[in-house]
Amino acid sequence: MIVLSVDTAHAACSACVFDTRANRSLSLVSELMQRGHAERLADMVQEAVVAAGISFADIERLAACSGPGTFTGVRIGLAFVRGLALVLKVPAVGITTFAALAHSCRTGSDGRDIWVIQDARRGEVYLEGFDGDGDTMHPASVLSISEAGELLRDASGLAVGSGTSLVALPDAVAVSEVSSIPDAAMIARLAGKAADTGAAAVPFYLRAPDAKAQLPLVKHRETALSIEPAGVEYANVLAAIHTPCFEDAWDSTAMAALLATPGAIALLATQDKDGDKNPSGFVLARTAADEMEILTLAVLPHARRRGVARALMQAVREHAGQSGVSRIFIEYAQDNQAAHALYESAGYARNGVRANYYKNPDGTASDAVTASLCLNEAEPLPLSANP
């Protein structure tokens, strides 16, 4: 089985292609970093796949470290593999930090107990204990440093993790030299053995995040407009914009999965007022080779007819040109006159119609228009032209 694994939950960004049949890594790309995982991950995965000498079609399973780790980092890795799993139609599984570190210590442990201790900040540690057979003998827990020391007072074996230096370990517990950052190859190896339950890979949280993302603060006054790229960490903001715009709006989980797919880009429009940046709309697109598809465009109701959608279309066109894209595709309901006017003014030429493609809440159906913009043509056909 060919497994692609990633880890963004710690102070590194890693991607590995692993062949479980041969029990060896085909490629491993890893960089130490405290932040910037979302921006680096897609390129790193591409590098790993190329270095392994395979194509994405050869991948049979995906995996990511599910934590404990940084709250945002855990979500980035899992969102990426879940999004890619939708495209490749293969399973995606999560492997905990505890399991990855414990199994990395297994070689040379002589069957001793293994204690994984990770720094949880706030004077606490994450801890899980494994016996000589690799089975959990103490469940994953959040403990104060003193509680962990008391728990391990009569313990023996090996300790591994970023929290080992924080806890008073007895003489019978030796500190392993294995890195406290999980090995992406070990994550892949364990993922290859994991049962495919059909369930989506989810974060392994032992406590709530330190901070919760806030919904955007919206003001009803036209202000200066700026457009910037938005990564996975903006999934909840984009979902909040999408919800009032569409009957079948995408939630933050779906948005994160789309953002994490290779070639995906979201451009967020904000209105600047008194130092605040208030989200007003966004466009989400995906690039493959030299073609781009606009997946959705949404502008909050109060911000419409103020040039936001037009500015987003121009921004995505500029991004496409800078990325070497030769043609941009878009699809919209034929009875959506506002969309028709917008895309016609942007130079999109009609390619065809998909009959009864969109299902309406009242049980009726609407045709879908497919249109495209050729960036290499100086004078694109008008949208009303025959296909």
mmCIF file of C-alpha atoms in Angstrom:
data_model
loop_
_atom_site.group_PDB
_atom_site.id
_atom_site.type_symbol
_atom_site.label_atom_id
_atom_site.label_comp_id
_atom_site.label_asym_id
_atom_site.label_seq_id
_atom_site.Cartn_x
_atom_site.Cartn_y
_atom_site.Cartn_z
ATOM 1 C CA MET A 1 0.000 0.000 0.000
ATOM 2 C CA ILE A 2 1.277 3.468 -0.899
ATOM 3 C CA VAL A 3 0.575 5.907 1.944
ATOM 4 C CA LEU A 4 1.045 9.672 1.890
ATOM 5 C CA SER A 5 1.405 11.100 5.392
ATOM 6 C CA VAL A 6 1.788 14.651 6.711
ATOM 7 C CA ASP A 7 2.504 16.260 10.066
ATOM 8 C CA THR A 8 1.795 19.929 10.759
ATOM 9 C CA ALA A 9 0.861 19.531 14.421
ATOM 10 C CA HIS A 10 4.300 20.363 15.804
ATOM 11 C CA ALA A 11 7.328 22.592 15.216
ATOM 12 C CA ALA A 12 7.932 21.062 11.794
ATOM 13 C CA CYS A 13 6.142 20.522 8.515
ATOM 14 C CA SER A 14 6.617 17.049 7.052
ATOM 15 C CA ALA A 15 5.384 14.901 4.179
ATOM 16 C CA CYS A 16 6.268 11.282 3.485
ATOM 17 C CA VAL A 17 5.430 8.708 0.837
ATOM 18 C CA PHE A 18 5.668 5.225 2.330
ATOM 19 C CA ASP A 19 5.393 1.773 0.729
ATOM 20 C CA THR A 20 3.948 -0.605 3.338
ATOM 21 C CA ARG A 21 4.580 -3.660 1.142
ATOM 22 C CA ALA A 22 8.302 -2.938 1.050
ATOM 23 C CA ASN A 23 8.182 -1.382 4.550
ATOM 24 C CA ARG A 24 10.237 1.626 3.505
ATOM 25 C CA SER A 25 9.940 5.327 2.800
ATOM 26 C CA LEU A 26 9.977 6.309 -0.854
ATOM 27 C CA SER A 27 10.499 9.953 0.056
ATOM 28 C CA LEU A 28 10.504 12.219 3.097
ATOM 29 C CA VAL A 29 10.458 16.020 3.098
ATOM 30 C CA SER A 30 10.587 17.849 6.427
ATOM 31 C CA GLU A 31 11.382 21.359 7.619
ATOM 32 C CA LEU A 32 11.508 22.761 11.137
ATOM 33 C CA MET A 33 9.119 25.707 11.491
ATOM 34 C CA GLN A 34 6.986 27.324 14.152
ATOM 35 C CA ARG A 35 4.419 28.781 11.733
ATOM 36 C CA GLY A 36 3.680 28.866 8.022
ATOM 37 C CA HIS A 37 2.652 25.196 7.769
ATOM 38 C CA ALA A 38 -0.466 25.951 5.708
ATOM 39 C CA GLU A 39 1.521 27.913 3.129
ATOM 40 C CA ARG A 40 4.277 25.291 2.808
ATOM 41 C CA LEU A 41 2.377 22.000 3.034
ATOM 42 C CA ALA A 42 0.947 21.700 -0.491
ATOM 43 C CA ASP A 43 4.336 22.347 -2.126
ATOM 44 C CA MET A 44 6.004 19.938 0.286
ATOM 45 C CA VAL A 45 3.534 17.176 -0.573
ATOM 46 C CA GLN A 46 4.140 17.787 -4.275
ATOM 47 C CA GLU A 47 7.893 17.525 -3.661
ATOM 48 C CA ALA A 48 7.443 14.252 -1.778
ATOM 49 C CA VAL A 49 5.292 12.707 -4.509
ATOM 50 C CA VAL A 50 7.756 13.717 -7.247
ATOM 51 C CA ALA A 51 10.739 12.470 -5.221
ATOM 52 C CA ALA A 52 8.984 9.130 -4.670
ATOM 53 C CA GLY A 53 8.610 8.659 -8.413
ATOM 54 C CA ILE A 54 4.858 8.144 -8.227
ATOM 55 C CA SER A 55 1.717 10.062 -9.195
ATOM 56 C CA PHE A 56 -1.149 11.088 -6.925
ATOM 57 C CA ALA A 57 -3.208 8.335 -8.586
ATOM 58 C CA ASP A 58 -0.856 5.751 -7.020
ATOM 59 C CA ILE A 59 -1.685 6.836 -3.458
ATOM 60 C CA GLU A 60 -3.923 4.322 -1.679
ATOM 61 C CA ARG A 61 -4.226 5.912 1.754
ATOM 62 C CA LEU A 62 -3.649 9.310 3.386
ATOM 63 C CA ALA A 63 -2.654 10.056 6.957
ATOM 64 C CA ALA A 64 -1.970 12.998 9.240
ATOM 65 C CA CYS A 65 -0.871 13.470 12.827
ATOM 66 C CA SER A 66 -4.107 14.091 14.741
ATOM 67 C CA GLY A 67 -2.488 15.523 17.881
ATOM 68 C CA PRO A 68 -2.024 16.466 20.585
ATOM 69 C CA GLY A 69 -0.233 19.422 19.056
ATOM 70 C CA THR A 70 -0.891 23.021 18.206
ATOM 71 C CA PHE A 71 -4.583 23.645 17.682
ATOM 72 C CA THR A 72 -4.200 25.270 14.251
ATOM 73 C CA GLY A 73 -1.461 22.872 13.154
ATOM 74 C CA VAL A 74 -3.561 19.793 13.862
ATOM 75 C CA ARG A 75 -6.424 21.216 11.815
ATOM 76 C CA ILE A 76 -4.188 22.150 8.877
ATOM 77 C CA GLY A 77 -2.834 18.631 8.418
ATOM 78 C CA LEU A 78 -6.161 16.887 8.861
ATOM 79 C CA ALA A 79 -7.999 19.339 6.603
ATOM 80 C CA PHE A 80 -5.391 18.770 3.924
ATOM 81 C CA VAL A 81 -5.642 14.970 3.897
ATOM 82 C CA ARG A 82 -9.431 15.049 4.164
ATOM 83 C CA GLY A 83 -9.644 17.390 1.192
ATOM 84 C CA LEU A 84 -7.191 15.323 -0.830
ATOM 85 C CA ALA A 85 -9.091 12.160 0.117
ATOM 86 C CA LEU A 86 -12.209 13.601 -1.533
ATOM 87 C CA VAL A 87 -10.263 14.180 -4.740
ATOM 88 C CA LEU A 88 -8.394 10.846 -4.794
ATOM 89 C CA LYS A 89 -11.302 8.838 -3.339
ATOM 90 C CA VAL A 90 -9.072 7.034 -0.831
ATOM 91 C CA PRO A 91 -9.292 6.715 2.979
ATOM 92 C CA ALA A 92 -7.686 9.296 5.283
ATOM 93 C CA VAL A 93 -6.780 8.372 8.858
ATOM 94 C CA GLY A 94 -5.411 10.215 11.867
ATOM 95 C CA ILE A 95 -2.495 8.907 13.935
ATOM 96 C CA THR A 96 -1.951 10.394 17.393
ATOM 97 C CA THR A 97 1.281 11.950 18.562
ATOM 98 C CA PHE A 98 1.308 9.373 21.369
ATOM 99 C CA ALA A 99 1.154 6.381 18.996
ATOM 100 C CA ALA A 100 3.773 7.786 16.610
ATOM 101 C CA LEU A 101 6.312 8.556 19.357
ATOM 102 C CA ALA A 102 5.706 5.328 21.257
ATOM 103 C CA HIS A 103 6.238 3.165 18.196
ATOM 104 C CA SER A 104 9.340 5.138 17.241
ATOM 105 C CA CYS A 105 10.742 4.134 20.656
ATOM 106 C CA ARG A 106 9.729 0.491 20.281
ATOM 107 C CA THR A 107 12.917 -0.533 18.476
ATOM 108 C CA GLY A 108 15.605 -1.123 21.077
ATOM 109 C CA SER A 109 13.208 -0.776 24.022
ATOM 110 C CA ASP A 110 13.630 -4.459 25.007
ATOM 111 C CA GLY A 111 9.918 -4.689 25.689
ATOM 112 C CA ARG A 112 9.960 -1.978 28.348
ATOM 113 C CA ASP A 113 7.044 0.298 29.111
ATOM 114 C CA ILE A 114 6.981 3.557 27.172
ATOM 115 C CA TRP A 115 5.688 6.840 28.558
ATOM 116 C CA VAL A 116 4.920 9.600 26.061
ATOM 117 C CA ILE A 117 5.006 12.997 27.773
ATOM 118 C CA GLN A 118 4.330 16.153 25.744
ATOM 119 C CA ASP A 119 4.510 19.727 27.014
ATOM 120 C CA ALA A 120 0.926 21.055 27.201
ATOM 121 C CA ARG A 121 1.908 24.508 28.544
ATOM 122 C CA ARG A 122 0.108 26.061 31.531
ATOM 123 C CA GLY A 123 2.174 23.888 33.879
ATOM 124 C CA GLU A 124 0.623 20.724 32.411
ATOM 125 C CA VAL A 125 1.636 17.775 30.254
ATOM 126 C CA TYR A 126 -0.126 15.359 27.930
ATOM 127 C CA LEU A 127 0.686 11.788 28.962
ATOM 128 C CA GLU A 128 -0.061 8.285 27.737
ATOM 129 C CA GLY A 129 1.567 5.035 28.859
ATOM 130 C CA PHE A 130 2.156 1.924 26.727
ATOM 131 C CA ASP A 131 3.177 -1.537 27.941
ATOM 132 C CA GLY A 132 5.791 -3.796 26.384
ATOM 133 C CA ASP A 133 3.293 -5.093 23.824
ATOM 134 C CA GLY A 134 2.393 -1.599 22.672
ATOM 135 C CA ASP A 135 -1.033 -1.575 24.343
ATOM 136 C CA THR A 136 -2.224 1.445 26.314
ATOM 137 C CA MET A 137 -1.788 0.912 30.045
ATOM 138 C CA HIS A 138 -2.528 4.512 31.057
ATOM 139 C CA PRO A 139 -5.011 6.445 28.904
ATOM 140 C CA ALA A 140 -4.122 9.733 27.305
ATOM 141 C CA SER A 141 -4.598 12.464 29.894
ATOM 142 C CA VAL A 142 -3.855 16.082 30.724
ATOM 143 C CA LEU A 143 -1.981 16.224 34.045
ATOM 144 C CA SER A 144 -0.270 18.896 36.063
ATOM 145 C CA ILE A 145 3.489 18.490 36.202
ATOM 146 C CA SER A 146 3.286 17.401 39.835
ATOM 147 C CA GLU A 147 0.496 14.891 39.071
ATOM 148 C CA ALA A 148 2.580 13.386 36.284
ATOM 149 C CA GLY A 149 5.569 13.071 38.621
ATOM 150 C CA GLU A 150 3.394 11.334 41.211
ATOM 151 C CA LEU A 151 1.972 8.967 38.596
ATOM 152 C CA LEU A 152 5.452 7.973 37.416
ATOM 153 C CA ARG A 153 7.016 7.707 40.872
ATOM 154 C CA ASP A 154 7.090 3.889 40.797
ATOM 155 C CA ALA A 155 7.203 3.508 37.003
ATOM 156 C CA SER A 156 9.954 2.046 34.829
ATOM 157 C CA GLY A 157 10.785 1.996 31.156
ATOM 158 C CA LEU A 158 11.404 4.784 28.652
ATOM 159 C CA ALA A 159 10.048 8.318 28.457
ATOM 160 C CA VAL A 160 9.807 10.310 25.218
ATOM 161 C CA GLY A 161 8.429 13.685 24.282
ATOM 162 C CA SER A 162 8.822 17.408 24.765
ATOM 163 C CA GLY A 163 7.601 17.187 28.356
ATOM 164 C CA THR A 164 10.159 14.726 29.703
ATOM 165 C CA SER A 165 12.379 17.507 31.050
ATOM 166 C CA LEU A 166 9.447 19.029 32.949
ATOM 167 C CA VAL A 167 8.561 15.992 35.049
ATOM 168 C CA ALA A 168 10.626 14.529 37.887
ATOM 169 C CA LEU A 169 11.279 11.048 36.518
ATOM 170 C CA PRO A 170 12.418 8.152 38.728
ATOM 171 C CA ASP A 171 15.758 6.484 38.060
ATOM 172 C CA ALA A 172 13.958 3.506 36.539
ATOM 173 C CA VAL A 173 12.587 5.671 33.698
ATOM 174 C CA ALA A 174 15.205 6.575 31.099
ATOM 175 C CA VAL A 175 14.696 9.402 28.616
ATOM 176 C CA SER A 176 14.711 8.220 25.013
ATOM 177 C CA GLU A 177 16.761 10.022 22.378
ATOM 178 C CA VAL A 178 13.875 9.804 19.894
ATOM 179 C CA SER A 179 12.742 13.251 18.717
ATOM 180 C CA SER A 180 9.640 14.727 20.321
ATOM 181 C CA ILE A 181 8.399 15.610 16.818
ATOM 182 C CA PRO A 182 6.646 12.574 15.284
ATOM 183 C CA ASP A 183 8.280 10.894 12.308
ATOM 184 C CA ALA A 184 6.069 11.203 9.222
ATOM 185 C CA ALA A 185 7.289 7.782 8.072
ATOM 186 C CA MET A 186 6.063 6.237 11.326
ATOM 187 C CA ILE A 187 2.700 7.973 10.879
ATOM 188 C CA ALA A 188 2.463 6.425 7.410
ATOM 189 C CA ARG A 189 3.531 2.985 8.662
ATOM 190 C CA LEU A 190 0.872 3.010 11.387
ATOM 191 C CA ALA A 191 -1.749 4.354 8.982
ATOM 192 C CA GLY A 192 -1.105 1.424 6.670
ATOM 193 C CA LYS A 193 -2.005 -0.961 9.504
ATOM 194 C CA ALA A 194 -5.049 0.996 10.697
ATOM 195 C CA ALA A 195 -8.525 -0.297 9.974
ATOM 196 C CA ASP A 196 -10.527 1.656 7.422
ATOM 197 C CA THR A 197 -13.681 2.534 9.342
ATOM 198 C CA GLY A 198 -14.991 4.873 6.669
ATOM 199 C CA ALA A 199 -15.090 7.710 9.195
ATOM 200 C CA ALA A 200 -13.312 11.005 8.550
ATOM 201 C CA ALA A 201 -10.004 11.628 10.330
ATOM 202 C CA VAL A 202 -10.641 13.939 13.282
ATOM 203 C CA PRO A 203 -8.418 15.897 15.702
ATOM 204 C CA PHE A 204 -7.363 14.226 18.949
ATOM 205 C CA TYR A 205 -7.999 16.966 21.503
ATOM 206 C CA LEU A 206 -7.477 16.462 25.236
ATOM 207 C CA ARG A 207 -8.639 19.955 26.092
ATOM 208 C CA ALA A 208 -10.341 22.874 24.407
ATOM 209 C CA PRO A 209 -8.258 25.305 22.321
ATOM 210 C CA ASP A 210 -6.741 28.332 24.016
ATOM 211 C CA ALA A 211 -8.655 30.690 21.731
ATOM 212 C CA LYS A 212 -11.688 30.318 19.516
ATOM 213 C CA ALA A 213 -11.906 31.944 16.112
ATOM 214 C CA GLN A 214 -14.441 34.739 15.910
ATOM 215 C CA LEU A 215 -17.023 35.368 13.213
ATOM 216 C CA PRO A 216 -16.318 38.501 11.211
ATOM 217 C CA LEU A 217 -17.616 41.840 12.453
ATOM 218 C CA VAL A 218 -19.639 43.326 9.625
ATOM 219 C CA LYS A 219 -20.298 47.049 9.221
ATOM 220 C CA HIS A 220 -22.786 48.453 6.733
ATOM 221 C CA ARG A 221 -20.689 51.283 5.358
ATOM 222 C CA GLU A 222 -18.714 51.310 2.158
ATOM 223 C CA THR A 223 -15.010 51.611 2.901
ATOM 224 C CA ALA A 224 -11.629 51.018 1.295
ATOM 225 C CA LEU A 225 -11.401 47.508 -0.188
ATOM 226 C CA SER A 226 -8.429 45.159 0.044
ATOM 227 C CA ILE A 227 -8.065 41.586 -1.214
ATOM 228 C CA GLU A 228 -5.645 39.067 0.278
ATOM 229 C CA PRO A 229 -5.101 35.277 0.111
ATOM 230 C CA ALA A 230 -6.919 33.333 2.831
ATOM 231 C CA GLY A 231 -5.631 29.957 4.047
ATOM 232 C CA VAL A 232 -7.179 27.080 5.972
ATOM 233 C CA GLU A 233 -7.169 29.159 9.150
ATOM 234 C CA TYR A 234 -9.859 31.380 7.564
ATOM 235 C CA ALA A 235 -12.262 28.474 6.916
ATOM 236 C CA ASN A 236 -14.778 29.645 9.539
ATOM 237 C CA VAL A 237 -14.736 33.211 8.185
ATOM 238 C CA LEU A 238 -15.368 32.041 4.620
ATOM 239 C CA ALA A 239 -18.149 29.733 5.827
ATOM 240 C CA ALA A 240 -19.760 32.652 7.668
ATOM 241 C CA ILE A 241 -19.799 34.637 4.407
ATOM 242 C CA HIS A 242 -21.058 31.665 2.368
ATOM 243 C CA THR A 243 -24.007 30.887 4.672
ATOM 244 C CA PRO A 244 -26.233 33.906 3.903
ATOM 245 C CA CYS A 245 -25.415 33.669 0.195
ATOM 246 C CA PHE A 246 -26.411 30.090 -0.667
ATOM 247 C CA GLU A 247 -29.147 27.621 0.332
ATOM 248 C CA ASP A 248 -26.610 24.775 0.310
ATOM 249 C CA ALA A 249 -23.771 26.755 1.908
ATOM 250 C CA TRP A 250 -20.512 25.027 2.825
ATOM 251 C CA ASP A 251 -19.681 24.789 6.519
ATOM 252 C CA SER A 252 -16.212 25.435 7.945
ATOM 253 C CA THR A 253 -15.222 21.740 7.703
ATOM 254 C CA ALA A 254 -16.067 21.552 4.015
ATOM 255 C CA MET A 255 -14.403 24.899 3.422
ATOM 256 C CA ALA A 256 -11.206 23.764 5.151
ATOM 257 C CA ALA A 257 -11.153 20.556 3.116
ATOM 258 C CA LEU A 258 -11.457 22.505 -0.129
ATOM 259 C CA LEU A 259 -8.778 24.995 0.916
ATOM 260 C CA ALA A 260 -6.413 22.138 1.700
ATOM 261 C CA THR A 261 -6.671 20.491 -1.721
ATOM 262 C CA PRO A 262 -3.675 20.960 -4.044
ATOM 263 C CA GLY A 263 -3.980 24.064 -6.197
ATOM 264 C CA ALA A 264 -6.749 25.683 -4.132
ATOM 265 C CA ILE A 265 -6.676 29.428 -3.483
ATOM 266 C CA ALA A 266 -9.131 31.679 -1.658
ATOM 267 C CA LEU A 267 -9.036 35.457 -1.999
ATOM 268 C CA LEU A 268 -10.782 37.361 0.790
ATOM 269 C CA ALA A 269 -12.130 40.890 0.309
ATOM 270 C CA THR A 270 -12.156 43.117 3.377
ATOM 271 C CA GLN A 271 -13.360 46.661 3.871
ATOM 272 C CA ASP A 272 -10.980 48.808 5.888
ATOM 273 C CA LYS A 273 -12.514 51.220 8.368
ATOM 274 C CA ASP A 274 -10.820 52.833 11.376
ATOM 275 C CA GLY A 275 -8.108 50.181 11.401
ATOM 276 C CA ASP A 276 -10.547 47.251 11.245
ATOM 277 C CA LYS A 277 -10.698 44.770 8.385
ATOM 278 C CA ASN A 278 -14.283 43.608 7.951
ATOM 279 C CA PRO A 279 -14.749 40.619 5.590
ATOM 280 C CA SER A 280 -17.257 41.294 2.812
ATOM 281 C CA GLY A 281 -16.741 38.559 0.238
ATOM 282 C CA PHE A 282 -14.419 35.937 -1.214
ATOM 283 C CA VAL A 283 -13.691 33.829 -4.272
ATOM 284 C CA LEU A 284 -12.456 30.242 -4.077
ATOM 285 C CA ALA A 285 -10.706 28.658 -7.056
ATOM 286 C CA ARG A 286 -8.614 25.611 -7.851
ATOM 287 C CA THR A 287 -5.786 25.261 -10.391
ATOM 288 C CA ALA A 288 -4.758 22.099 -12.217
ATOM 289 C CA ALA A 289 -1.966 22.325 -14.784
ATOM 290 C CA ASP A 290 -2.661 25.500 -16.799
ATOM 291 C CA GLU A 291 -6.406 25.644 -16.079
ATOM 292 C CA MET A 292 -8.305 27.201 -13.189
ATOM 293 C CA GLU A 293 -11.856 26.573 -12.021
ATOM 294 C CA ILE A 294 -13.731 29.114 -9.894
ATOM 295 C CA LEU A 295 -15.544 26.982 -7.323
ATOM 296 C CA THR A 296 -17.600 29.691 -5.647
ATOM 297 C CA LEU A 297 -17.939 33.448 -5.308
ATOM 298 C CA ALA A 298 -19.806 34.982 -2.374
ATOM 299 C CA VAL A 299 -20.427 38.570 -1.293
ATOM 300 C CA LEU A 300 -22.350 39.444 1.878
ATOM 301 C CA PRO A 301 -25.762 40.980 1.082
ATOM 302 C CA HIS A 302 -24.961 44.426 2.535
ATOM 303 C CA ALA A 303 -21.740 44.675 0.458
ATOM 304 C CA ARG A 304 -23.297 43.978 -2.947
ATOM 305 C CA ARG A 305 -23.434 46.554 -5.764
ATOM 306 C CA ARG A 306 -20.297 48.181 -4.397
ATOM 307 C CA GLY A 307 -17.748 46.619 -6.720
ATOM 308 C CA VAL A 308 -16.673 43.802 -4.366
ATOM 309 C CA ALA A 309 -17.521 40.943 -6.746
ATOM 310 C CA ARG A 310 -15.910 42.756 -9.687
ATOM 311 C CA ALA A 311 -12.747 43.365 -7.641
ATOM 312 C CA LEU A 312 -12.615 39.688 -6.653
ATOM 313 C CA MET A 313 -12.967 38.597 -10.290
ATOM 314 C CA GLN A 314 -10.128 40.912 -11.264
ATOM 315 C CA ALA A 315 -7.974 39.624 -8.402
ATOM 316 C CA VAL A 316 -8.488 35.987 -9.330
ATOM 317 C CA ARG A 317 -7.690 36.827 -12.956
ATOM 318 C CA GLU A 318 -4.423 38.486 -11.895
ATOM 319 C CA HIS A 319 -3.539 35.530 -9.677
ATOM 320 C CA ALA A 320 -4.240 33.135 -12.554
ATOM 321 C CA GLY A 321 -2.027 35.123 -14.889
ATOM 322 C CA GLN A 322 0.832 35.137 -12.389
ATOM 323 C CA SER A 323 0.418 31.354 -11.912
ATOM 324 C CA GLY A 324 0.730 30.522 -15.611
ATOM 325 C CA VAL A 325 -2.971 29.715 -16.071
ATOM 326 C CA SER A 326 -4.206 29.986 -19.663
ATOM 327 C CA ARG A 327 -7.953 29.492 -19.121
ATOM 328 C CA ILE A 328 -10.384 30.047 -16.247
ATOM 329 C CA PHE A 329 -13.681 28.135 -16.057
ATOM 330 C CA ILE A 330 -16.829 29.032 -14.150
ATOM 331 C CA GLU A 331 -20.336 27.647 -13.796
ATOM 332 C CA TYR A 332 -23.509 29.391 -12.641
ATOM 333 C CA ALA A 333 -27.299 29.063 -12.770
ATOM 334 C CA GLN A 334 -28.740 30.295 -16.053
ATOM 335 C CA ASP A 335 -31.480 32.240 -14.263
ATOM 336 C CA ASN A 336 -28.926 34.121 -12.117
ATOM 337 C CA GLN A 337 -28.983 37.413 -13.986
ATOM 338 C CA ALA A 338 -26.559 39.131 -11.599
ATOM 339 C CA ALA A 339 -23.969 36.414 -12.168
ATOM 340 C CA HIS A 340 -24.528 36.566 -15.925
ATOM 341 C CA ALA A 341 -23.932 40.330 -15.976
ATOM 342 C CA LEU A 342 -20.835 40.060 -13.787
ATOM 343 C CA TYR A 343 -19.131 37.321 -15.802
ATOM 344 C CA GLU A 344 -20.071 38.862 -19.138
ATOM 345 C CA SER A 345 -18.488 42.141 -18.092
ATOM 346 C CA ALA A 346 -15.390 40.207 -16.988
ATOM 347 C CA GLY A 347 -15.018 38.734 -20.473
ATOM 348 C CA TYR A 348 -16.177 35.146 -19.887
ATOM 349 C CA ALA A 349 -17.461 33.333 -22.999
ATOM 350 C CA ARG A 350 -20.287 30.849 -22.777
ATOM 351 C CA ASN A 351 -19.267 27.247 -23.547
ATOM 352 C CA GLY A 352 -22.457 25.290 -22.995
ATOM 353 C CA VAL A 353 -25.420 24.414 -20.770
ATOM 354 C CA ARG A 354 -26.053 21.540 -18.345
ATOM 355 C CA ALA A 355 -29.796 20.928 -18.273
ATOM 356 C CA ASN A 356 -31.529 20.798 -14.862
ATOM 357 C CA TYR A 357 -28.182 20.823 -13.067
ATOM 358 C CA TYR A 358 -29.168 22.881 -9.993
ATOM 359 C CA LYS A 359 -31.960 21.664 -7.709
ATOM 360 C CA ASN A 360 -34.047 24.468 -6.225
ATOM 361 C CA PRO A 361 -35.697 24.415 -2.763
ATOM 362 C CA ASP A 362 -39.180 24.400 -4.362
ATOM 363 C CA GLY A 363 -38.446 21.165 -6.206
ATOM 364 C CA THR A 364 -37.747 22.735 -9.587
ATOM 365 C CA ALA A 365 -34.404 22.660 -11.375
ATOM 366 C CA SER A 366 -32.278 25.278 -13.135
ATOM 367 C CA ASP A 367 -29.870 24.870 -16.010
ATOM 368 C CA ALA A 368 -26.191 25.523 -15.418
ATOM 369 C CA VAL A 369 -24.167 27.692 -17.780
ATOM 370 C CA THR A 370 -20.508 26.833 -18.230
ATOM 371 C CA ALA A 371 -18.256 29.681 -19.307
ATOM 372 C CA SER A 372 -14.554 30.357 -19.620
ATOM 373 C CA LEU A 373 -12.041 33.139 -19.980
ATOM 374 C CA CYS A 374 -8.997 32.595 -22.180
ATOM 375 C CA LEU A 375 -6.172 34.693 -20.784
ATOM 376 C CA ASN A 376 -4.169 34.427 -23.997
ATOM 377 C CA GLU A 377 -6.864 36.030 -26.129
ATOM 378 C CA ALA A 378 -6.936 39.799 -26.290
ATOM 379 C CA GLU A 379 -10.634 39.950 -27.224
ATOM 380 C CA PRO A 380 -12.666 37.098 -25.660
ATOM 381 C CA LEU A 381 -16.072 36.267 -27.079
ATOM 382 C CA PRO A 382 -19.081 37.839 -25.353
ATOM 383 C CA LEU A 383 -20.939 35.607 -22.939
ATOM 384 C CA SER A 384 -24.041 35.638 -25.131
ATOM 385 C CA ALA A 385 -22.205 34.028 -28.056
ATOM 386 C CA ASN A 386 -23.295 30.604 -29.268
ATOM 387 C CA PRO A 387 -21.312 27.707 -27.779
#
